[in-house]
Each structure stands twice: as structure tokens, then as C-alpha cells.
Amino acid sequence: EPALRIRDDAVERVLHNAGVIVRRFHDRLLVPPGVVTNQAGDPYVVYSPFRRACEALPLAAGLPGPVEPVTRFAAGHELAARRIAMLHELGFDEPTVEPWPAGAAAAHARLARFLEHGLARYDSERDRPAADAVSHLSADLKFGTISVRTVAHAALAAAREDGRLDAAAKKFVAELRWRDFYAHVLHHFPRCETGCFRREYDALEWEGDPAHLEAWKQGRTGYPMVDAGMRELASTGFMHNRVRMIVASFLTKDLLIDWREGERHFMNHLVDGDLANNNGGWQWAAGTGTDAQPYFRIFNPWLQGEKFDPAGEYVKRWVPELAAAPARWVHRPWRADAAARARLAGDYSERIVVHEEQRALALAMYAGVKAGA
């Protein structure tokens, strides 16, 4: 991240001026920025060739092992040591979401649980939010309570012990490389922190209604998969990755609201909020980023729900108004007759927009910018 690179450089200068020898160890990514470039020597801006280039590196460079644990600290020095500030001293309120077990012990416990119960289903079920087939290690990777190298090698080691896990382990490592990819993009194109990766889309005039933004934040859009995701985020500080794509597409291409509004909301609520990943994911969904299929990729929110949550388990967990809804219309409650709606546990929101109409408006909005570029 640009600000963090400036911070670390400043820390190193202070230590150097105090006579302290500084050694840096890169352990946040599998492959540091600058290690892989295309034939022209430029950074990759599409994920698939980036991944292939990383996989083609010698093992020690493309999938290095963890750095050895620190067992001895530097000799004493006279630099001032400050007490770590408490949340309220930094201007934050006390947490209102459920606690997220933190620290290295909790991270390793999550990894062990994933290897035992989730990895075998990862390749086939990772997109199903009710299946719990993902690692839940994103916050640990963000804060460094476990190393991405440790996680990757543990998955591959499990596959060596049980060949049936081979495809799942390789897919899992490939997904970890998305973290690397977005970190590389932000490293080489720091302007993405505030602007569109595809510069022409800086000219987009977002036409959304501020009231729709609030409805989206509160999980009251009338689209169950969207609302379930936003309520999960508000309650836990987490949201399943497939659902993140659905709610991001909905905000930008159904509600026609600037992706930066969603990016900011996510960073304010996600336990695993990471600038590079969050920014890259939002720009991917908005069609302003590195996606090889740009603006015309528009997720249909109810078809996504029917595909990845066919029985409505995830929706019913977070949208109790639909707890009694049958699977045939749990993702499209507007199709139920009045009598069926009356039997629900509570009143569920009407749709704030009609997807088909908004999709046409979005395509026209983006196409207009492309035509004028």
C-alpha cells in the first residue's frame, strides 16, 4: 500500500540514523512485486498470465517456504518506546460485531480446521456460501497472524499425503495468488487507490440514488442474496467471496453507484479489509479494473443466488423474513402470491429497482464513456 511503504521507509531511515542495522524480509505475499513481468518487462495487468508466470518460476521463487521464526531481537538501543494505544484513544468506538478470534494460535486452528474439513470440498463448493468450504483465513493473512507461505505449503502438504486433495489444493493456492496479483497491481499503479485502473472510466457519471446506497448498506434492497451478504457483513465483519462479487456488481451496475462508495463501506466493516484486495475486487466488479471482461459483465442477483445457494440456506440464515420461503422463490420473493407473502415471518422489502431495467441503463452508461474515450 502506498502509505504503508512510505511509513516503512521512514521507520528504516530513523533506525539507520540511530545506528541500528535493518534487514527486511518479504513474507506478506508468495511472490513480491517486480519478480514477474511480461515479455516487454511490464507488470501483468491480467490475472491468468500473471498466475502462469508465477507458477513457471523455480519453486523457491514461485512458492517459497515461510521465513524462519524470529528467535532473537536486535541489541538494545536508545530509541523511545511508546505504549500501544487503546482503541478509544485512537478515536474508535468499542466493537459492536461478534469478536473475531485473533492471534497466531487462532489462525493456526482455523488452518487446521480448513485442512481437515474444508479443503476436500474447496474445488467444488468454495462458491457456495452455505457450504463453509473456505478457509476463513483472510483476516489472518491481512494482519500477518499467519503467513501466506505457511498456508500454501500446508495445503500442498495435505495433498501430498492424500492425493484426492491435489486438485483442491492447487485451486486453493491459485486463489491465494489473487492476493499477490492485486498487491502487484497497486504497487505498480498506485493511482488505483483513488482512481479507475482503466482511466477512461474516471469519466463515468454515476447516476445512483443516495437512498439506494443506504438501503444497500442496511441489506434492504429486496434482493435476498444481496441483503443476506450485507447483513452478514454488518453482523460479523465478514462476507463470503462469491457474495462480495454479487453485492458489488449490484451496487455499481444495478444501483449505478460509484464503486468507491462500496469500497469505503467494506473497508469500514470488513475484519479482513485490505486496500489492494478490496480495491482490486471492487474495480473488477465495477468493470473499471483489470478484468479481462470489463463493463458488460453484470451479475444477475437472483440467478447467482439460485446457482450458489439453491436451497436458500444462506439467505434464510441472514434474512429471517424469508425463513419460511420455499426454495422455488426464496431468491425471487416478488414472484410469490399475496397469500404466500402473508405467511412469512415478517415483511420483506420490496425491490428498490428492477434488475432488467437497471442492467440496460448500466450498459448504456458504460458504453457512452467507451464511445467518448
mmCIF file of C-alpha atoms in Angstrom, residues 74 170 188 195 199 232 286 339 343 362:
data_model
loop_
_atom_site.group_PDB
_atom_site.id
_atom_site.type_symbol
_atom_site.label_atom_id
_atom_site.label_comp_id
_atom_site.label_asym_id
_atom_site.label_seq_id
_atom_site.Cartn_x
_atom_site.Cartn_y
_atom_site.Cartn_z
ATOM 1 C CA ALA A 74 18.287 -6.762 17.989
ATOM 2 C CA LYS A 170 -3.824 -26.411 -6.404
ATOM 3 C CA HIS A 188 2.868 -0.675 -9.881
ATOM 4 C CA GLY A 195 -8.956 6.328 -9.470
ATOM 5 C CA ARG A 199 -8.555 5.611 -16.930
ATOM 6 C CA GLU A 232 -23.649 -10.865 7.308
ATOM 7 C CA ALA A 286 -17.349 -2.374 -11.456
ATOM 8 C CA ALA A 339 -51.169 -15.243 0.367
ATOM 9 C CA ARG A 343 -47.377 -16.387 5.654
ATOM 10 C CA ALA A 362 -25.696 0.433 -16.853
#
